[in-house]
Coordinates of C-alpha atoms and ligand atoms in Angstrom, one line a residue:
Chain A
M192 CA 17.3 -22.3 -44.0
K193 CA 17.9 -25.1 -41.5
E194 CA 14.9 -24.0 -39.3
I195 CA 12.6 -24.1 -42.3
E196 CA 13.7 -27.6 -43.2
K197 CA 13.3 -28.7 -39.6
Y198 CA 10.0 -27.0 -38.6
V199 CA 7.9 -26.4 -41.7
K200 CA 6.0 -29.4 -42.9
P201 CA 3.8 -29.5 -46.0
Y202 CA 0.2 -28.7 -45.2
D203 CA 0.9 -27.9 -41.6
A204 CA -0.2 -24.5 -40.3
S205 CA 3.4 -23.4 -40.6
F206 CA 3.3 -24.1 -44.4
T207 CA 0.9 -21.3 -45.2
T208 CA 2.8 -18.4 -43.6
M209 CA 5.9 -16.6 -44.5
V210 CA 9.2 -17.7 -43.0
P211 CA 12.4 -15.7 -42.9
T212 CA 15.3 -16.5 -45.2
N213 CA 18.9 -16.5 -44.1
F214 CA 19.3 -13.0 -45.4
V215 CA 16.5 -11.6 -43.0
K216 CA 17.8 -13.7 -40.1
F217 CA 21.4 -12.5 -40.6
F218 CA 20.3 -8.8 -40.4
R219 CA 18.3 -9.4 -37.2
T220 CA 21.5 -9.9 -35.3
C221 CA 24.0 -8.1 -37.5
K222 CA 25.5 -5.6 -35.0
I223 CA 26.1 -2.7 -37.3
W224 CA 22.7 -2.9 -39.0
Q225 CA 21.0 -3.3 -35.6
L226 CA 22.8 -0.3 -34.2
F227 CA 21.3 1.7 -37.0
R228 CA 17.8 0.1 -36.3
F229 CA 18.3 0.9 -32.6
I230 CA 18.5 4.6 -33.4
M231 CA 15.6 4.4 -35.9
I232 CA 13.3 2.5 -33.6
N233 CA 14.1 4.8 -30.7
I234 CA 13.2 7.8 -32.8
K235 CA 10.0 6.2 -33.9
M236 CA 9.0 5.2 -30.4
L237 CA 9.8 8.7 -29.0
I238 CA 7.5 10.2 -31.6
V239 CA 4.7 7.8 -30.5
V240 CA 5.4 8.6 -26.8
R241 CA 5.3 12.3 -27.5
K242 CA 2.0 12.0 -29.4
S243 CA 0.5 10.0 -26.5
H244 CA 1.4 12.4 -23.6
Chain B
M155 CA -4.4 20.3 3.9
A156 CA -5.9 17.7 1.5
R157 CA -5.2 14.0 1.6
V158 CA -4.8 11.9 -1.6
V159 CA -5.0 8.2 -1.0
V160 CA -3.6 6.0 -3.7
L161 CA -4.5 2.3 -3.6
G162 CA -1.9 0.1 -5.2
G163 CA 1.8 0.7 -5.6
G164 CA 2.2 -0.9 -9.1
V165 CA 2.9 0.9 -12.4
A166 CA -0.2 3.2 -12.3
G167 CA -0.3 3.8 -8.6
H168 CA 3.4 4.4 -8.1
T169 CA 3.4 6.8 -11.0
A170 CA 0.3 8.6 -9.7
A171 CA 1.5 8.8 -6.1
T172 CA 5.1 10.0 -6.9
F173 CA 3.9 12.7 -9.3
A174 CA 1.2 13.8 -6.9
A175 CA 3.7 14.1 -4.1
D176 CA 6.1 16.0 -6.3
W177 CA 3.4 18.5 -7.6
L178 CA 1.6 19.0 -4.2
G179 CA 4.7 19.4 -2.1
K180 CA 4.5 19.5 1.7
D181 CA 1.2 21.4 1.8
H182 CA -0.8 18.2 1.2
E183 CA -0.5 14.6 2.1
V184 CA -0.2 11.6 -0.3
V185 CA -0.8 8.2 1.2
V186 CA 0.0 4.9 -0.6
V187 CA -1.8 1.7 0.5
T188 CA -0.3 -1.3 -1.1
P189 CA 0.2 -4.9 0.3
N190 CA 3.7 -5.5 -1.0
S191 CA 6.9 -4.2 0.6
K192 CA 8.6 -4.2 -2.8
W193 CA 8.0 -2.6 -6.2
N194 CA 8.3 -5.0 -9.1
W195 CA 9.2 -4.1 -12.7
I196 CA 6.8 -6.8 -14.0
P197 CA 7.9 -6.9 -17.7
S198 CA 11.3 -8.3 -16.6
N199 CA 9.7 -11.2 -14.7
I200 CA 9.9 -13.0 -18.0
W201 CA 13.7 -13.0 -17.6
V202 CA 13.4 -14.1 -14.0
G203 CA 11.2 -17.0 -15.2
V204 CA 14.0 -18.4 -17.4
G205 CA 16.7 -17.8 -14.8
Q206 CA 18.3 -14.9 -16.6
M207 CA 17.6 -12.4 -13.9
S208 CA 17.2 -12.7 -10.2
K209 CA 14.1 -11.7 -8.2
E210 CA 16.2 -9.0 -6.5
E211 CA 17.1 -7.4 -9.9
V212 CA 13.5 -6.7 -10.7
T213 CA 12.3 -5.5 -7.3
F214 CA 13.3 -2.9 -4.7
D215 CA 12.0 -1.8 -1.2
L216 CA 9.2 0.8 -1.4
A217 CA 9.6 2.2 2.1
P218 CA 12.9 4.2 1.6
V219 CA 11.6 5.6 -1.7
Y220 CA 8.3 6.7 -0.2
Q221 CA 10.2 8.2 2.7
K222 CA 12.4 10.2 0.3
A223 CA 9.3 11.4 -1.6
G224 CA 7.4 12.4 1.6
I225 CA 4.7 9.9 0.9
T226 CA 2.9 8.1 3.8
Y227 CA 3.2 4.4 3.1
K228 CA 0.9 1.9 4.5
Q229 CA 1.8 -1.7 3.7
A230 CA -1.8 -2.9 3.6
K231 CA -4.6 -4.0 1.3
A232 CA -7.7 -2.0 0.8
L233 CA -10.9 -3.8 1.6
S234 CA -13.7 -1.4 1.2
L235 CA -14.7 2.2 0.4
N236 CA -17.1 4.5 2.2
P237 CA -17.4 7.4 -0.3
E238 CA -20.0 9.1 1.8
G239 CA -18.4 8.4 5.2
N240 CA -20.6 6.6 7.7
A241 CA -23.1 7.2 10.6
S242 CA -20.4 8.9 12.7
G243 CA -19.1 11.3 10.0
D244 CA -19.3 12.6 6.5
K245 CA -15.6 12.2 5.6
P246 CA -15.1 9.5 3.0
F247 CA -12.7 6.7 4.0
V248 CA -11.2 3.5 2.9
T249 CA -10.9 0.5 5.2
I250 CA -7.5 -1.2 5.0
E251 CA -5.9 -4.3 6.5
Y252 CA -2.2 -4.3 7.2
T253 CA 0.0 -6.9 5.6
G254 CA 3.3 -5.7 7.2
Q255 CA 5.0 -2.9 9.2
G256 CA 4.5 -5.0 12.3
K257 CA 0.7 -4.5 12.2
T258 CA -0.3 -7.6 10.1
G259 CA -4.0 -8.3 10.3
Q260 CA -4.9 -5.0 12.0
S261 CA -7.5 -2.8 10.2
E262 CA -7.7 0.9 9.9
E263 CA -10.0 3.5 8.4
V264 CA -8.0 6.0 6.3
T265 CA -10.0 9.2 5.4
Y266 CA -9.4 10.9 2.1
D267 CA -10.2 14.0 0.0
Y268 CA -9.4 12.2 -3.2
L269 CA -8.8 8.6 -3.9
I270 CA -7.0 6.9 -6.8
N271 CA -7.8 3.2 -7.2
A272 CA -4.8 1.6 -8.9
T273 CA -5.1 -1.9 -7.5
G274 CA -4.4 -3.6 -10.8
P275 CA -5.7 -7.1 -11.4
K276 CA -6.7 -10.0 -9.1
L277 CA -4.9 -13.0 -10.7
N278 CA -8.0 -15.2 -10.9
F279 CA -6.4 -18.6 -10.9
A280 CA -9.6 -20.0 -9.3
A281 CA -11.5 -19.4 -12.6
T282 CA -10.1 -22.6 -14.1
P283 CA -10.3 -25.8 -12.0
G284 CA -6.8 -27.0 -11.4
L285 CA -5.1 -23.8 -12.4
G286 CA -5.3 -22.6 -8.9
D287 CA -7.7 -21.7 -6.1
A288 CA -8.7 -18.7 -4.0
N289 CA -5.2 -18.8 -2.5
G290 CA -3.5 -18.4 -5.9
L291 CA -1.5 -20.5 -8.2
G292 CA -2.1 -24.3 -8.2
E293 CA 0.5 -27.0 -8.2
F294 CA 0.4 -28.2 -11.8
T295 CA 1.5 -25.1 -13.7
V296 CA 3.8 -22.1 -13.2
S297 CA 3.2 -18.4 -13.6
V298 CA 5.4 -15.3 -14.3
C299 CA 2.8 -12.7 -13.1
T300 CA 4.7 -11.9 -9.9
A301 CA 8.4 -12.0 -9.2
D302 CA 7.9 -14.9 -6.7
H303 CA 6.0 -16.8 -9.3
A304 CA 8.7 -16.2 -11.9
D305 CA 11.4 -17.3 -9.5
H306 CA 9.5 -20.6 -8.9
A307 CA 9.0 -21.0 -12.7
A308 CA 12.8 -20.6 -13.2
H309 CA 13.4 -23.5 -10.8
E310 CA 10.9 -25.7 -12.5
F311 CA 12.4 -24.8 -15.9
A312 CA 15.9 -25.7 -14.7
K313 CA 14.6 -29.1 -13.6
C314 CA 13.3 -29.7 -17.2
I315 CA 16.7 -28.7 -18.7
E316 CA 18.4 -31.2 -16.3
K317 CA 16.0 -34.0 -17.5
M318 CA 16.7 -33.0 -21.2
K319 CA 20.4 -33.1 -20.6
K320 CA 19.9 -36.7 -19.6
G321 CA 18.1 -37.4 -22.9
E322 CA 14.4 -37.1 -21.7
R323 CA 12.0 -35.3 -24.1
Q324 CA 9.9 -32.5 -22.5
K325 CA 6.8 -30.8 -23.7
F326 CA 6.3 -27.1 -23.0
L327 CA 2.8 -25.7 -23.0
I328 CA 2.5 -21.9 -22.7
G329 CA -0.4 -19.5 -23.2
T330 CA -3.6 -18.5 -21.6
G331 CA -5.4 -20.6 -18.9
H332 CA -9.0 -19.5 -19.6
G333 CA -11.2 -18.3 -22.4
M334 CA -11.4 -14.8 -21.0
C335 CA -7.7 -14.0 -20.5
T336 CA -5.7 -10.9 -21.4
C337 CA -1.9 -10.5 -21.3
Q338 CA -1.1 -12.8 -24.3
G339 CA 2.0 -10.7 -24.8
A340 CA 3.6 -11.9 -21.6
A341 CA 3.0 -15.6 -22.6
F342 CA 4.3 -14.8 -26.1
E343 CA 7.5 -13.4 -24.5
Y344 CA 7.8 -16.4 -22.2
I345 CA 7.5 -19.1 -24.8
F346 CA 10.2 -17.5 -27.0
N347 CA 12.5 -16.9 -24.0
I348 CA 12.1 -20.6 -23.0
E349 CA 12.8 -21.6 -26.6
H350 CA 15.9 -19.4 -26.7
E351 CA 17.2 -20.8 -23.4
L352 CA 16.7 -24.4 -24.6
R353 CA 18.8 -23.6 -27.7
K354 CA 21.5 -22.1 -25.5
A355 CA 21.5 -25.2 -23.3
G356 CA 21.8 -27.4 -26.4
V357 CA 18.6 -29.3 -25.8
R358 CA 16.2 -27.7 -28.2
D359 CA 15.8 -30.9 -30.2
L360 CA 14.4 -32.6 -27.2
A361 CA 11.6 -30.0 -26.7
D362 CA 8.1 -29.9 -28.1
M363 CA 6.8 -26.4 -27.9
Q364 CA 3.0 -25.8 -27.9
W365 CA 1.2 -22.5 -27.7
I366 CA -2.4 -22.4 -26.5
S367 CA -4.5 -19.2 -26.4
N368 CA -7.9 -17.7 -26.5
E369 CA -7.1 -15.4 -29.5
S370 CA -9.2 -16.1 -32.6
F371 CA -6.1 -15.5 -34.7
L372 CA -2.5 -15.6 -33.8
G373 CA -1.2 -12.0 -33.2
D374 CA -4.6 -10.6 -31.9
F375 CA -2.9 -9.8 -28.5
G376 CA -6.2 -8.6 -27.1
I377 CA -6.1 -5.5 -29.3
G378 CA -7.7 -7.0 -32.3
G379 CA -4.3 -7.4 -33.9
L380 CA -2.6 -4.6 -35.8
H381 CA -1.2 -3.8 -39.3
M382 CA 2.2 -2.6 -40.3
K383 CA 3.7 -1.3 -43.5
R384 CA 6.0 -4.0 -45.0
G385 CA 7.2 -4.4 -48.6
G386 CA 4.5 -2.1 -49.9
Y387 CA 1.7 -3.8 -48.1
A388 CA -0.2 -3.1 -44.9
A389 CA 0.4 -6.5 -43.4
S390 CA -1.5 -8.1 -40.5
S391 CA 0.2 -9.0 -37.2
R392 CA -1.1 -12.5 -37.9
L393 CA 1.4 -12.9 -40.6
F394 CA 4.3 -11.9 -38.4
A395 CA 3.2 -13.9 -35.5
E396 CA 2.6 -17.1 -37.5
S397 CA 6.0 -16.5 -39.2
L398 CA 7.8 -16.3 -35.9
Y399 CA 6.0 -19.4 -34.4
S400 CA 6.8 -21.4 -37.6
E401 CA 10.5 -20.2 -37.7
R402 CA 11.0 -21.2 -34.0
G403 CA 9.1 -24.5 -34.2
V404 CA 6.3 -23.6 -31.9
K405 CA 2.9 -25.2 -32.7
W406 CA -0.2 -23.1 -32.0
L407 CA -3.6 -23.9 -30.8
I408 CA -5.9 -20.8 -30.8
G409 CA -9.5 -20.0 -29.9
A410 CA -9.1 -22.2 -26.9
H411 CA -10.8 -22.0 -23.5
V412 CA -8.8 -24.1 -21.0
N413 CA -11.5 -25.5 -18.8
K414 CA -9.5 -27.9 -16.6
V415 CA -5.9 -28.4 -15.5
E416 CA -4.6 -31.7 -14.1
K417 CA -1.2 -33.0 -13.4
G418 CA 0.5 -33.0 -16.9
K419 CA -2.7 -32.3 -18.8
V420 CA -5.1 -29.6 -19.8
S421 CA -8.6 -30.0 -21.2
Y422 CA -9.9 -27.3 -23.5
E423 CA -12.8 -26.3 -25.7
L424 CA -12.3 -24.6 -29.0
L425 CA -14.3 -21.9 -30.7
D426 CA -15.9 -24.5 -33.0
G427 CA -17.3 -26.3 -30.0
S428 CA -14.9 -29.3 -30.1
M429 CA -13.1 -30.5 -27.0
G430 CA -9.6 -31.6 -26.6
E431 CA -6.7 -32.4 -24.3
E432 CA -3.0 -31.4 -24.4
E433 CA -0.3 -33.0 -22.3
F434 CA 2.6 -31.2 -20.9
D435 CA 5.7 -31.5 -18.7
F436 CA 6.0 -27.8 -18.1
A437 CA 3.1 -25.3 -18.4
M438 CA 2.8 -21.6 -17.9
L439 CA -0.7 -20.4 -18.3
I440 CA -1.7 -16.8 -17.7
P441 CA -4.8 -16.6 -15.4
P442 CA -7.8 -14.4 -16.2
F443 CA -7.8 -11.0 -14.5
A444 CA -10.6 -9.6 -12.4
G445 CA -10.9 -6.6 -10.1
V446 CA -9.4 -7.1 -6.6
G447 CA -12.8 -7.3 -5.0
L448 CA -13.1 -4.0 -3.2
K449 CA -16.5 -3.4 -1.6
A450 CA -18.3 0.0 -1.3
Y451 CA -20.9 1.1 1.3
D452 CA -23.0 4.2 1.6
K453 CA -23.5 6.4 4.7
A454 CA -26.2 4.1 6.0
G455 CA -23.9 1.1 5.6
E456 CA -25.8 -0.3 2.6
D457 CA -23.8 -2.2 0.0
I458 CA -23.3 0.1 -3.1
T459 CA -20.5 -2.1 -4.7
A460 CA -22.6 -2.4 -7.9
T461 CA -22.8 1.4 -8.1
V462 CA -19.0 2.0 -7.9
F463 CA -17.7 -1.2 -9.5
A464 CA -18.6 -3.1 -12.6
P465 CA -19.5 -6.8 -12.3
N466 CA -15.9 -7.9 -13.1
G467 CA -14.7 -5.9 -10.0
F468 CA -13.0 -3.1 -11.9
M469 CA -14.0 0.5 -11.0
K470 CA -16.6 2.4 -13.1
V471 CA -15.2 5.5 -14.7
D472 CA -16.4 7.9 -17.4
A473 CA -16.7 5.2 -20.1
K474 CA -19.7 4.3 -22.2
Y475 CA -20.8 1.0 -20.6
D476 CA -23.9 0.5 -22.7
A477 CA -22.3 0.5 -26.2
G478 CA -23.9 -2.9 -26.9
A479 CA -22.7 -5.2 -29.7
Y480 CA -19.3 -5.1 -31.4
E481 CA -20.8 -3.3 -34.5
N482 CA -21.8 -0.3 -32.3
W483 CA -18.4 0.1 -30.6
K484 CA -16.7 3.5 -31.0
A485 CA -13.4 4.9 -29.9
S486 CA -15.4 7.5 -27.9
D487 CA -16.7 4.7 -25.6
W488 CA -13.3 4.7 -23.9
P489 CA -12.8 6.8 -20.8
R490 CA -10.9 10.1 -20.9
T491 CA -10.6 11.3 -17.3
Y492 CA -11.1 8.1 -15.2
Q493 CA -13.4 9.9 -12.8
N494 CA -16.1 7.8 -11.1
P495 CA -19.5 9.1 -12.4
T496 CA -21.1 8.9 -9.0
Y497 CA -18.4 10.0 -6.6
K498 CA -16.3 12.8 -8.3
N499 CA -13.4 12.5 -5.8
L500 CA -12.9 8.8 -6.9
F501 CA -10.6 8.0 -9.8
A502 CA -9.2 4.7 -11.2
A503 CA -5.9 4.2 -13.1
G504 CA -4.2 1.3 -14.9
I505 CA -5.9 -2.1 -14.9
A506 CA -8.2 -1.1 -12.1
F507 CA -10.6 0.9 -14.3
A508 CA -13.5 -0.9 -15.9
P509 CA -13.1 -0.8 -19.7
P510 CA -16.4 -0.1 -21.6
H511 CA -16.0 -3.4 -23.6
P512 CA -13.2 -5.6 -25.0
I513 CA -11.1 -4.4 -28.0
S514 CA -11.0 -7.8 -29.7
K515 CA -14.3 -9.0 -31.2
P516 CA -16.3 -11.1 -28.7
M517 CA -16.7 -14.7 -29.8
S518 CA -18.3 -17.8 -28.3
S519 CA -18.4 -21.5 -29.1
P520 CA -21.7 -23.2 -30.2
N521 CA -21.9 -24.3 -26.6
G522 CA -22.1 -20.7 -25.5
T523 CA -18.6 -20.6 -24.0
Q524 CA -17.1 -17.1 -24.4
I525 CA -13.6 -17.4 -25.9
F526 CA -11.9 -14.1 -26.7
P527 CA -9.2 -11.9 -25.2
T528 CA -10.2 -9.2 -22.7
P529 CA -8.6 -5.8 -23.2
P530 CA -5.0 -5.4 -22.1
R531 CA -3.8 -2.2 -20.3
T532 CA -0.1 -2.4 -20.7
G533 CA 2.6 -0.5 -18.9
M534 CA 2.7 2.6 -21.0
P535 CA -1.0 3.4 -21.0
S536 CA -1.2 2.5 -17.2
G537 CA 1.6 4.9 -16.5
I538 CA 0.2 7.7 -18.7
I539 CA -3.3 7.3 -17.1
G540 CA -1.8 7.3 -13.6
K541 CA 0.0 10.5 -14.3
A542 CA -3.0 12.2 -16.0
V543 CA -5.2 11.2 -13.0
A544 CA -2.6 12.6 -10.5
H545 CA -2.5 15.8 -12.5
S546 CA -6.3 16.1 -12.3
V547 CA -6.4 15.5 -8.6
C548 CA -3.6 18.0 -8.0
D549 CA -5.5 20.6 -10.1
L550 CA -8.7 19.9 -8.2
I551 CA -6.9 20.5 -4.9
K552 CA -5.0 23.6 -6.0
K553 CA -7.5 25.3 -8.3
G554 CA -10.8 24.1 -6.8
P555 CA -13.6 21.8 -8.0
S556 CA -14.0 23.5 -11.4
A557 CA -10.5 22.7 -12.5
H558 CA -10.2 21.1 -15.9
L559 CA -9.6 17.4 -15.7
H560 CA -6.7 15.9 -17.7
E561 CA -7.5 13.4 -20.4
A562 CA -5.8 10.2 -21.5
S563 CA -8.0 8.1 -23.7
M564 CA -6.6 4.8 -24.8
A565 CA -8.4 5.5 -28.1
E566 CA -6.2 8.6 -28.6
M567 CA -2.9 7.4 -27.2
G568 CA -0.3 5.0 -28.6
A569 CA 1.7 2.4 -26.9
A570 CA 5.3 1.3 -27.3
C571 CA 5.8 -2.3 -26.4
V572 CA 8.9 -4.4 -26.6
A573 CA 8.3 -8.1 -26.5
S574 CA 11.4 -10.2 -25.7
A575 CA 12.0 -13.3 -27.9
G576 CA 15.2 -14.2 -26.1
K577 CA 17.8 -12.5 -23.9
G578 CA 21.4 -12.0 -24.9
L579 CA 23.6 -9.0 -25.6
F580 CA 24.5 -10.2 -29.1
D581 CA 22.2 -13.1 -29.8
G582 CA 19.0 -11.8 -28.1
T583 CA 16.0 -10.6 -30.1
A584 CA 12.8 -8.7 -29.3
A585 CA 9.8 -7.5 -31.2
A586 CA 9.7 -3.7 -30.9
L587 CA 6.2 -2.5 -31.6
T588 CA 4.2 0.7 -31.5
V589 CA 0.5 0.9 -32.0
Y590 CA -1.4 4.1 -32.5
P591 CA -4.0 4.3 -31.1
V592 CA -4.1 1.4 -28.7
V593 CA -7.9 1.1 -29.2
P594 CA -8.6 1.1 -32.9
D595 CA -10.6 4.0 -34.2
F596 CA -12.5 2.8 -37.3
E597 CA -14.1 6.2 -37.9
K598 CA -10.8 8.1 -38.0
Y599 CA -8.9 5.3 -39.7
P600 CA -11.5 3.3 -41.7
G601 CA -10.6 -0.3 -42.5
L602 CA -7.5 -1.0 -40.3
G603 CA -8.5 1.3 -37.3
R604 CA -4.9 2.6 -36.8
D605 CA -2.5 5.1 -38.2
L606 CA 0.0 3.2 -40.3
D607 CA 2.6 6.0 -39.9
Y608 CA 2.8 5.4 -36.2
T609 CA 2.0 1.7 -36.0
F610 CA 5.1 -0.4 -36.8
G611 CA 7.1 -3.3 -35.5
E612 CA 10.2 -5.3 -36.2
I613 CA 12.1 -8.1 -34.6
G614 CA 15.8 -8.0 -33.9
L615 CA 18.7 -7.4 -31.6
A616 CA 18.0 -3.7 -31.4
G617 CA 14.6 -4.5 -29.8
H618 CA 16.5 -6.6 -27.2
W619 CA 18.8 -3.7 -26.4
I620 CA 15.8 -1.4 -26.0
K621 CA 14.1 -3.8 -23.7
H622 CA 17.2 -4.1 -21.5
I623 CA 17.7 -0.4 -21.4
L624 CA 14.0 0.1 -20.5
H625 CA 14.5 -2.3 -17.6
H626 CA 17.2 -0.1 -16.1
L627 CA 15.5 3.1 -17.0
F628 CA 12.2 2.3 -15.4
M629 CA 13.8 0.8 -12.2
Y630 CA 15.8 4.1 -12.0
K631 CA 12.7 6.2 -12.5
A632 CA 10.6 4.2 -10.0
K633 CA 13.4 4.7 -7.4
L634 CA 13.0 8.4 -7.9
N635 CA 16.6 8.9 -8.8
P636 CA 17.7 12.4 -10.1
G637 CA 15.9 13.4 -13.2
W638 CA 13.2 10.8 -12.8
T639 CA 10.4 13.2 -13.8
L640 CA 12.0 13.6 -17.2
I641 CA 11.7 9.9 -18.1
P642 CA 8.4 9.3 -20.0
E643 CA 6.0 6.7 -18.9
Ligands
FAD709 C1 4.6 -11.3 -17.0 C2 4.1 -9.9 -17.4 C3 4.9 -9.2 -18.4 C4 4.5 -8.0 -18.8 N1 5.2 -7.3 -19.8 C5 4.8 -6.1 -20.2 C6 5.6 -5.4 -21.1 O1 6.7 -5.9 -21.6 N2 5.2 -4.2 -21.5 C7 4.1 -3.6 -21.0 O2 3.8 -2.5 -21.3 N3 3.3 -4.2 -20.1 C8 3.7 -5.5 -19.7 N4 2.9 -6.2 -18.8 C9 1.7 -5.5 -18.3 C10 2.0 -4.5 -17.1 O3 2.7 -5.2 -16.1 C11 0.7 -3.9 -16.6 O4 0.2 -3.2 -17.6 C12 0.9 -3.0 -15.4 O5 1.6 -3.6 -14.4 C13 -0.4 -2.5 -15.0 O6 -0.2 -1.6 -14.0 P1 -1.3 -1.4 -12.7 O7 -0.7 -0.4 -11.9 O8 -2.6 -1.2 -13.2 O9 -1.2 -2.8 -12.0 P2 0.0 -3.5 -11.2 O10 1.3 -3.0 -11.7 O11 -0.3 -4.9 -11.1 O12 -0.2 -2.8 -9.7 C14 -1.3 -3.1 -8.9 C15 -0.8 -2.8 -7.5 O13 -2.0 -2.9 -6.6 C16 -1.7 -3.6 -5.5 N5 -2.9 -4.2 -4.9 C17 -3.6 -5.3 -5.2 N6 -4.7 -5.4 -4.4 C18 -4.7 -4.3 -3.6 C19 -5.6 -3.9 -2.6 N7 -6.7 -4.6 -2.2 N8 -5.3 -2.7 -2.0 C20 -4.2 -2.0 -2.3 N9 -3.3 -2.3 -3.3 C21 -3.6 -3.5 -3.9 C22 -0.7 -4.7 -6.0 O14 0.0 -5.3 -5.0 C23 0.1 -3.9 -6.9 O15 1.2 -3.3 -6.3 C24 3.3 -7.4 -18.3 C25 2.5 -8.1 -17.4 C26 2.9 -9.4 -17.0 C27 2.1 -10.1 -16.0

């Protein structure tokens, strides 16, 4: 939560949006989870690519 | 034997020319007229601009590729079209001026049976005083729009890092350099790549990061924003964009028309009519885009540029240009075949076609200054349109003038886009997005304009891996290596 402490200031524009927790940030670069997401995103993208051609 | 002339060897032109040459074989001729000797995978210029890739890694020589494909390559820029020929003949032709091949400055008339205009954008730096002039980029800011610009940006960025390592604070200003810009996505990628590199260099605490753009809300991206399913909600791209900017300590200024750039300072006007100034040590501001300024003449030599091209210089195609106000806009306004309505053997592809109107809602300040994003035509739609147009032209040649034209409306196709937020095999991240359709269709999808089953996005390392793989995949494809036709646009 260091980023939140550093960058989010009360009543700044950054105060009224959502900011990621450590949990979310961990999974963004967690290799095993991201490998799974890599497969899922590729499948989703290929479906959109197929629909568009 | 028919001759197809393709103007522009970028994403759309290269796709159109290479597929046309493949489908037509040796019975017909494909000519590419493009001023550069190299092809550039423009999306990776972002990484060149932060010193994470070299110019050489994102470009390659066009001549050997076109020789392999049997394409006649003229390193030249097109100046004007004569779609009816001239007094000495009926054959349509394009006047070109060489920029290389030992003929620099020489002009030539190249006749054609079919012409595909894929000349992309003119980077209109001259639109904002101080951002540049008719010769291009000015001295106060940097750009990542070409590989050379990005290389220069990387050197300037390295100088900032050096200063910061000596304890000097630096302010980074990144965004759009005019009220009528598009391509916010490229600036988005650049600011987060800069921020990522500053962290890696251990100097992030000495940096002030400031975003400035003409979007009326963060996350508009020139497509009126988008919604994604998240936690049981259909959440706006605004939420995700604001979240990322907050998380990474980037302040944002939106609804801004930059009206002047000076050394270390920009002046701007906001949508509410107020004026302001923002100082910087390093600035990358995307210029507005215009058509490349091709002229057109009829048989008698009369100027018919206004018949063939829209006032912004992009080529008129089968779009509905008289749709009027935002409230009247429909998905069906968007072109399907990209055929010029006056001259049926003229087509446009990629950024070169004139859109019927923006996608984002037009807005202006109380002073009458227009401040809103113009419509983007990103890589995937540009490639798909290039291929569809090449298909139509090949069918017209092989099956005759009654052949059915292929269709590729941006209101019926989706786009996959991967926006890098920092490069690194294990610590990089990128926002992987798809939107379907690119142009929202509020009749088919009332309320949000898009199909939520096919519009999604998420940020993470997987996105970065995809972006990196796409770099190699598209370089491989553009070089026409074995199996290139199987790789989708
Ligand atoms: C920094 C940056 C990052 C980007 N990142 C992404 C991304 O991640 N994903 C994505 O989908 N899109 C991205 N884009 C957008 C993408 O680059 C464009 O959508 C795409 O290049 C458009 O293709 P085009 O063929 O219309 O134009 P271009 O690729 O620009 O090609 C136009 C060609 O025409 C040539 N030309 C110019 N004038 C003439 C003339 N008079 N005669 C003949 N030829 C001429 C030019 O030299 C060029 O070769 C990015 C753009 C930028 C600037």
